[in-house]
Structures are given as C-alpha cells and as structure tokens.
PDB file of C-alpha atoms in Angstrom:
ATOM      1  CA  UNK Y  19      39.381  65.926  11.957  1.00  0.00           C
ATOM      2  CA  UNK Y  20      41.194  65.285   8.820  1.00  0.00           C
ATOM      3  CA  UNK Y  21      39.872  65.958   5.159  1.00  0.00           C
ATOM      4  CA  UNK Y  22      40.159  62.068   4.328  1.00  0.00           C
ATOM      5  CA  UNK Y  23      37.917  61.438   7.249  1.00  0.00           C
ATOM      6  CA  UNK Y  24      35.324  63.970   6.747  1.00  0.00           C
ATOM      7  CA  UNK Y  25      35.136  62.641   3.045  1.00  0.00           C
ATOM      8  CA  UNK Y  26      34.632  59.017   4.276  1.00  0.00           C
ATOM      9  CA  UNK Y  27      31.668  60.175   6.580  1.00  0.00           C
ATOM     10  CA  UNK Y  28      30.146  62.014   3.817  1.00  0.00           C
ATOM     11  CA  UNK Y  29      30.645  59.340   1.323  1.00  0.00           C
ATOM     12  CA  UNK Y  30      28.966  56.973   4.056  1.00  0.00           C
ATOM     13  CA  UNK Y  31      26.169  59.024   4.822  1.00  0.00           C
ATOM     14  CA  UNK Y  32      25.483  59.704   0.997  1.00  0.00           C
ATOM     15  CA  UNK Y  33      25.641  55.828   0.278  1.00  0.00           C
ATOM     16  CA  UNK Y  34      23.225  55.429   3.295  1.00  0.00           C
ATOM     17  CA  UNK Y  35      20.860  57.835   1.918  1.00  0.00           C
ATOM     18  CA  UNK Y  36      21.024  56.148  -1.388  1.00  0.00           C
ATOM     19  CA  UNK Y  37      20.468  52.679   0.156  1.00  0.00           C
ATOM     20  CA  UNK Y  38      17.261  53.912   1.980  1.00  0.00           C
ATOM     21  CA  UNK Y  39      15.851  55.200  -1.260  1.00  0.00           C
ATOM     22  CA  UNK Y  40      16.729  52.432  -3.811  1.00  0.00           C
ATOM     23  CA  UNK Y  41      16.535  49.233  -1.437  1.00  0.00           C
ATOM     24  CA  UNK Y  42      12.681  49.593  -1.049  1.00  0.00           C
ATOM     25  CA  UNK Y  43      12.132  50.037  -4.491  1.00  0.00           C
ATOM     26  CA  UNK Y  44      14.284  46.896  -5.321  1.00  0.00           C
ATOM     27  CA  UNK Y  45      12.674  44.773  -2.660  1.00  0.00           C
ATOM     28  CA  UNK Y  46       9.097  44.333  -1.552  1.00  0.00           C
ATOM     29  CA  UNK Y  47       9.073  44.390   2.414  1.00  0.00           C
ATOM     30  CA  UNK Y  48       5.311  43.795   2.479  1.00  0.00           C
ATOM     31  CA  UNK Y  49       4.075  40.654   4.489  1.00  0.00           C
ATOM     32  CA  UNK Y  50       3.810  37.865   2.303  1.00  0.00           C
ATOM     33  CA  UNK Y  51       1.167  36.246   4.502  1.00  0.00           C
ATOM     34  CA  UNK Y  52      -1.264  39.054   4.771  1.00  0.00           C
ATOM     35  CA  UNK Y  53      -4.517  38.189   3.262  1.00  0.00           C
ATOM     36  CA  UNK Y  54      -6.545  40.614   1.438  1.00  0.00           C
ATOM     37  CA  UNK Y  55      -9.692  40.728   3.251  1.00  0.00           C
ATOM     38  CA  UNK Y  56     -11.561  43.012   0.908  1.00  0.00           C
ATOM     39  CA  UNK Y  57     -14.705  41.817  -1.155  1.00  0.00           C
ATOM     40  CA  UNK Y  58     -14.163  42.242  -4.869  1.00  0.00           C
ATOM     41  CA  UNK Y  59     -17.773  40.740  -5.439  1.00  0.00           C
ATOM     42  CA  UNK Y  60     -20.242  43.122  -6.867  1.00  0.00           C
ATOM     43  CA  UNK Y  61     -23.501  43.897  -4.503  1.00  0.00           C
ATOM     44  CA  UNK Y  62     -26.259  41.313  -4.732  1.00  0.00           C
ATOM     45  CA  UNK Y  63     -28.692  42.355  -7.636  1.00  0.00           C
ATOM     46  CA  UNK Y  64     -32.227  43.326  -6.662  1.00  0.00           C
ATOM     47  CA  UNK Y  65     -34.660  40.261  -7.292  1.00  0.00           C
ATOM     48  CA  UNK Y  66     -38.377  40.555  -7.845  1.00  0.00           C
ATOM     49  CA  UNK Y  67     -40.130  37.559  -6.286  1.00  0.00           C
ATOM     50  CA  UNK Y  68     -42.334  35.758  -8.838  1.00  0.00           C
ATOM     51  CA  UNK Y  69     -45.913  34.525  -8.091  1.00  0.00           C
ATOM     52  CA  UNK Y  70     -46.382  30.838  -9.281  1.00  0.00           C
ATOM     53  CA  UNK Y  71     -50.079  30.095 -10.300  1.00  0.00           C
ATOM     54  CA  UNK Y  72     -51.041  26.360 -10.469  1.00  0.00           C
ATOM     55  CA  UNK Y  73     -52.060  25.331 -13.788  1.00  0.00           C
ATOM     56  CA  UNK Y  74     -55.338  24.412 -14.600  1.00  0.00           C
ATOM     57  CA  UNK Y  75     -56.692  21.378 -16.085  1.00  0.00           C
ATOM     58  CA  UNK Y  76     -58.066  21.660 -19.492  1.00  0.00           C
ATOM     59  CA  UNK Y  77     -61.954  21.003 -19.818  1.00  0.00           C
ATOM     60  CA  UNK Y  78     -61.521  17.747 -22.315  1.00  0.00           C
ATOM     61  CA  UNK Y  79     -59.012  15.817 -19.990  1.00  0.00           C
ATOM     62  CA  UNK Y  80     -60.372  13.207 -17.858  1.00  0.00           C
ATOM     63  CA  UNK Y  81     -59.509  13.309 -13.979  1.00  0.00           C
ATOM     64  CA  UNK Y  82     -58.069   9.702 -13.904  1.00  0.00           C
ATOM     65  CA  UNK Y  83     -55.514   8.871 -16.408  1.00  0.00           C
ATOM     66  CA  UNK Y  84     -55.350   5.914 -18.852  1.00  0.00           C
ATOM     67  CA  UNK Y  85     -52.612   4.348 -16.605  1.00  0.00           C
ATOM     68  CA  UNK Y  86     -54.488   4.426 -13.295  1.00  0.00           C
ATOM     69  CA  UNK Y  87     -57.349   2.923 -14.853  1.00  0.00           C
ATOM     70  CA  UNK Y  88     -55.159  -0.126 -16.218  1.00  0.00           C
ATOM     71  CA  UNK Y  89     -53.110  -0.656 -13.349  1.00  0.00           C
ATOM     72  CA  UNK Y  90     -55.504   0.604 -10.563  1.00  0.00           C
ATOM     73  CA  UNK Y  91     -52.674   2.525  -8.698  1.00  0.00           C
ATOM     74  CA  UNK Y  92     -55.017   3.392  -5.892  1.00  0.00           C
ATOM     75  CA  UNK Y  93     -55.374   0.075  -4.509  1.00  0.00           C
ATOM     76  CA  UNK Y  94     -51.797  -1.214  -5.334  1.00  0.00           C
ATOM     77  CA  UNK Y  95     -49.317  -2.270  -2.644  1.00  0.00           C
ATOM     78  CA  UNK Y  96     -45.610  -2.310  -2.678  1.00  0.00           C
ATOM     79  CA  UNK Y  97     -44.103  -5.512  -3.982  1.00  0.00           C
ATOM     80  CA  UNK Y  98     -42.079  -7.463  -1.407  1.00  0.00           C
ATOM     81  CA  UNK Y  99     -39.035  -9.414  -2.791  1.00  0.00           C
ATOM     82  CA  UNK Y 100     -38.698 -11.751   0.045  1.00  0.00           C
ATOM     83  CA  UNK Y 101     -40.463 -12.893   3.464  1.00  0.00           C
ATOM     84  CA  UNK Y 102     -37.303 -11.448   5.176  1.00  0.00           C
ATOM     85  CA  UNK Y 103     -36.925  -7.932   5.588  1.00  0.00           C
ATOM     86  CA  UNK Y 104     -33.757  -6.997   3.900  1.00  0.00           C
ATOM     87  CA  UNK Y 105     -32.299  -4.264   6.184  1.00  0.00           C
ATOM     88  CA  UNK Y 106     -33.003  -3.291   9.640  1.00  0.00           C
ATOM     89  CA  UNK Y 107     -32.184  -4.705  13.093  1.00  0.00           C
ATOM     90  CA  UNK Y 108     -32.173  -8.310  14.154  1.00  0.00           C
ATOM     91  CA  UNK Y 109     -33.620  -9.415  17.699  1.00  0.00           C
ATOM     92  CA  UNK Y 110     -30.416  -8.424  19.313  1.00  0.00           C
ATOM     93  CA  UNK Y 111     -30.445  -4.685  17.915  1.00  0.00           C
ATOM     94  CA  UNK Y 112     -27.738  -5.515  15.736  1.00  0.00           C
ATOM     95  CA  UNK Y 113     -27.798  -4.592  11.855  1.00  0.00           C
ATOM     96  CA  UNK Y 114     -28.672  -7.372   9.589  1.00  0.00           C
ATOM     97  CA  UNK Y 115     -25.879  -7.966   7.295  1.00  0.00           C
ATOM     98  CA  UNK Y 116     -24.466 -10.740   5.037  1.00  0.00           C
ATOM     99  CA  UNK Y 117     -20.674 -11.990   4.603  1.00  0.00           C
ATOM    100  CA  UNK Y 118     -18.978 -14.432   2.372  1.00  0.00           C
ATOM    101  CA  UNK Y 119     -17.012 -17.211   3.689  1.00  0.00           C
ATOM    102  CA  UNK Y 120     -14.604 -17.471   1.052  1.00  0.00           C
ATOM    103  CA  UNK Y 121     -12.140 -20.159   2.231  1.00  0.00           C
ATOM    104  CA  UNK Y 122     -10.816 -22.069   5.267  1.00  0.00           C
ATOM    105  CA  UNK Y 123      -7.237 -22.871   6.089  1.00  0.00           C
ATOM    106  CA  UNK Y 124      -5.410 -24.767   8.657  1.00  0.00           C
ATOM    107  CA  UNK Y 125      -2.994 -22.283   9.117  1.00  0.00           C
ATOM    108  CA  UNK Y 126      -3.129 -18.654  10.027  1.00  0.00           C
ATOM    109  CA  UNK Y 127      -0.157 -17.526   7.398  1.00  0.00           C
ATOM    110  CA  UNK Y 128      -2.069 -18.934   4.498  1.00  0.00           C
ATOM    111  CA  UNK Y 129      -5.328 -17.354   5.281  1.00  0.00           C
ATOM    112  CA  UNK Y 130      -3.606 -14.059   5.983  1.00  0.00           C
ATOM    113  CA  UNK Y 131      -1.962 -14.305   2.395  1.00  0.00           C
ATOM    114  CA  UNK Y 132      -5.442 -15.141   0.710  1.00  0.00           C
ATOM    115  CA  UNK Y 133      -6.771 -12.077   2.683  1.00  0.00           C
ATOM    116  CA  UNK Y 134      -4.092  -9.950   1.357  1.00  0.00           C
ATOM    117  CA  UNK Y 135      -5.003 -11.325  -2.198  1.00  0.00           C
ATOM    118  CA  UNK Y 136      -8.690 -10.309  -1.609  1.00  0.00           C
ATOM    119  CA  UNK Y 137      -7.746  -7.033  -0.383  1.00  0.00           C
ATOM    120  CA  UNK Y 138      -5.375  -6.175  -3.441  1.00  0.00           C
ATOM    121  CA  UNK Y 139      -8.515  -6.614  -5.488  1.00  0.00           C
ATOM    122  CA  UNK Y 140     -10.463  -3.979  -3.598  1.00  0.00           C
ATOM    123  CA  UNK Y 141     -12.483  -6.582  -1.389  1.00  0.00           C
ATOM    124  CA  UNK Y 142     -12.800  -5.870   2.234  1.00  0.00           C
ATOM    125  CA  UNK Y 143     -11.639  -9.150   4.029  1.00  0.00           C
ATOM    126  CA  UNK Y 144     -11.160 -10.479   7.310  1.00  0.00           C
ATOM    127  CA  UNK Y 145      -9.873 -13.759   8.878  1.00  0.00           C
ATOM    128  CA  UNK Y 146     -11.728 -15.387  12.094  1.00  0.00           C
ATOM    129  CA  UNK Y 147     -10.660 -18.306  13.803  1.00  0.00           C
ATOM    130  CA  UNK Y 148     -13.054 -21.423  14.522  1.00  0.00           C
ATOM    131  CA  UNK Y 149     -12.550 -24.657  16.432  1.00  0.00           C
ATOM    132  CA  UNK Y 150     -13.540 -27.809  14.105  1.00  0.00           C
ATOM    133  CA  UNK Y 151     -13.224 -31.081  15.472  1.00  0.00           C
ATOM    134  CA  UNK Y 152     -10.781 -29.823  18.216  1.00  0.00           C
ATOM    135  CA  UNK Y 153      -8.513 -28.217  15.452  1.00  0.00           C
ATOM    136  CA  UNK Y 154      -8.321 -24.518  14.964  1.00  0.00           C
ATOM    137  CA  UNK Y 155      -9.497 -23.213  11.319  1.00  0.00           C
ATOM    138  CA  UNK Y 156      -8.929 -20.048   9.997  1.00  0.00           C
ATOM    139  CA  UNK Y 157     -11.879 -18.834   7.675  1.00  0.00           C
ATOM    140  CA  UNK Y 158     -11.380 -15.768   5.146  1.00  0.00           C
ATOM    141  CA  UNK Y 159     -14.580 -13.807   5.003  1.00  0.00           C
ATOM    142  CA  UNK Y 160     -15.521 -10.859   2.615  1.00  0.00           C
ATOM    143  CA  UNK Y 161     -17.950  -8.117   4.003  1.00  0.00           C
ATOM    144  CA  UNK Y 162     -20.111  -7.277   5.571  1.00  0.00           C
ATOM    145  CA  UNK Y 163     -22.766  -6.258   2.967  1.00  0.00           C
ATOM    146  CA  UNK Y 164     -26.088  -5.128   4.169  1.00  0.00           C
ATOM    147  CA  UNK Y 165     -27.979  -6.063   1.036  1.00  0.00           C
ATOM    148  CA  UNK Y 166     -27.684  -9.805   0.380  1.00  0.00           C
ATOM    149  CA  UNK Y 167     -27.876  -9.144  -3.261  1.00  0.00           C
ATOM    150  CA  UNK Y 168     -24.583  -7.328  -3.202  1.00  0.00           C
ATOM    151  CA  UNK Y 169     -23.187 -10.339  -1.205  1.00  0.00           C
ATOM    152  CA  UNK Y 170     -24.448 -12.727  -4.142  1.00  0.00           C
ATOM    153  CA  UNK Y 171     -22.786 -10.431  -6.718  1.00  0.00           C
ATOM    154  CA  UNK Y 172     -19.397 -10.502  -5.080  1.00  0.00           C
ATOM    155  CA  UNK Y 173     -19.724 -14.162  -4.501  1.00  0.00           C
ATOM    156  CA  UNK Y 174     -20.014 -14.942  -8.298  1.00  0.00           C
ATOM    157  CA  UNK Y 175     -17.216 -12.407  -8.970  1.00  0.00           C
ATOM    158  CA  UNK Y 176     -14.776 -13.809  -6.162  1.00  0.00           C
ATOM    159  CA  UNK Y 177     -15.890 -17.539  -7.222  1.00  0.00           C
ATOM    160  CA  UNK Y 178     -14.741 -16.941 -10.830  1.00  0.00           C
ATOM    161  CA  UNK Y 179     -11.557 -14.760  -9.879  1.00  0.00           C
ATOM    162  CA  UNK Y 180     -10.226 -17.044  -7.256  1.00  0.00           C
ATOM    163  CA  UNK Y 181     -11.581 -20.484  -8.317  1.00  0.00           C
ATOM    164  CA  UNK Y 182     -13.474 -21.027  -5.014  1.00  0.00           C
ATOM    165  CA  UNK Y 183     -16.980 -22.160  -4.184  1.00  0.00           C
ATOM    166  CA  UNK Y 184     -17.775 -19.321  -1.352  1.00  0.00           C
ATOM    167  CA  UNK Y 185     -20.753 -19.245   1.030  1.00  0.00           C
ATOM    168  CA  UNK Y 186     -23.222 -16.477   1.628  1.00  0.00           C
ATOM    169  CA  UNK Y 187     -23.690 -16.287   5.704  1.00  0.00           C
ATOM    170  CA  UNK Y 188     -25.564 -13.875   8.086  1.00  0.00           C
ATOM    171  CA  UNK Y 189     -22.929 -11.755   9.736  1.00  0.00           C
ATOM    172  CA  UNK Y 190     -22.598 -12.513  13.536  1.00  0.00           C
ATOM    173  CA  UNK Y 191     -20.257 -10.803  15.570  1.00  0.00           C
TER     174      UNK Y 191
END
C-alpha cells in the first residue's frame, strides 16, 4: 500500500470517529413521540375527617317561622299554569311539542328560500307539503319546542323580524 492511501484511510477513520462524537452532541436522536409517564405531582396530603355537629335551635326562637304562619306552607299545593300538562307524552306515546307555522307557499323554491332565511337567523326551520283544495302547498315551520311559552316567544320575534303572522300549533309527525 502506498503512503497516500494509508493517509487517506487514517483520515477517514479520524473523521468517522469525530463524526461519532460530535453528531450526537449536535442532534437529538431521542424519539420525539416518547411520552414521559412519570408523575410530577406530590403525594396526596393526609386529611383528617371532621365531625359535623347539627346546630341546636336557641331557646328563644319559635319552631314555626313567621313565613309558614302567614303563607300556610304545610297545606299549600303546587300551582298549575294550565289545565293541560306542558310536558310529557301524548296518548300515542309521542312527546308533546309545539311548532310555529310561519308561512305557506305555492312553490317549493320560495318555501326553501324562506326556510334558509330563518335558519340564517338561528331558527330550526323545516318545510312540509300539504294538500289544500287539490293544490300542493309548502308550509314553513319553526320548531319543535317542548315548552309552549318558548314557541310563543319565538312567534313574537319572528313576526316582528319577518313581517308575518305565524300560528302556534301542536307538533305532529
């Protein structure tokens, strides 16, 4: 072997050794997806249980308060707003609900456009077709709402915003 070849081989070995030493220092070859699963939380502190004692009524305070004497709380009954139960299931085991019939159109295109206007204003609107005097009408509804009061509130808002006179109806499938 010639001297030049020996020097090249020695130089290559020296450069390789330097590369093995310097490359790990410059680059981090650890797995970037490795998750550290060791807990850094301190141990739970020791907590003593506390015994809660029921408060005793002072001797000068009467047992019945002034409110129960005035309003007769013991004999009172819950108030009912209407004769019809607002929630629950109907006779067909379907949920009782209310919808607003906002408008009625002769063409599906007009009904869909109005439905999209309602949806842009964050109302849950849908279109149903109905036969009226041998003509197909497309009715736009908002709802259903479980609470009739919410349907009435939406009615006043929709009537003012869209210049309509909507009708509150019982929801039927």
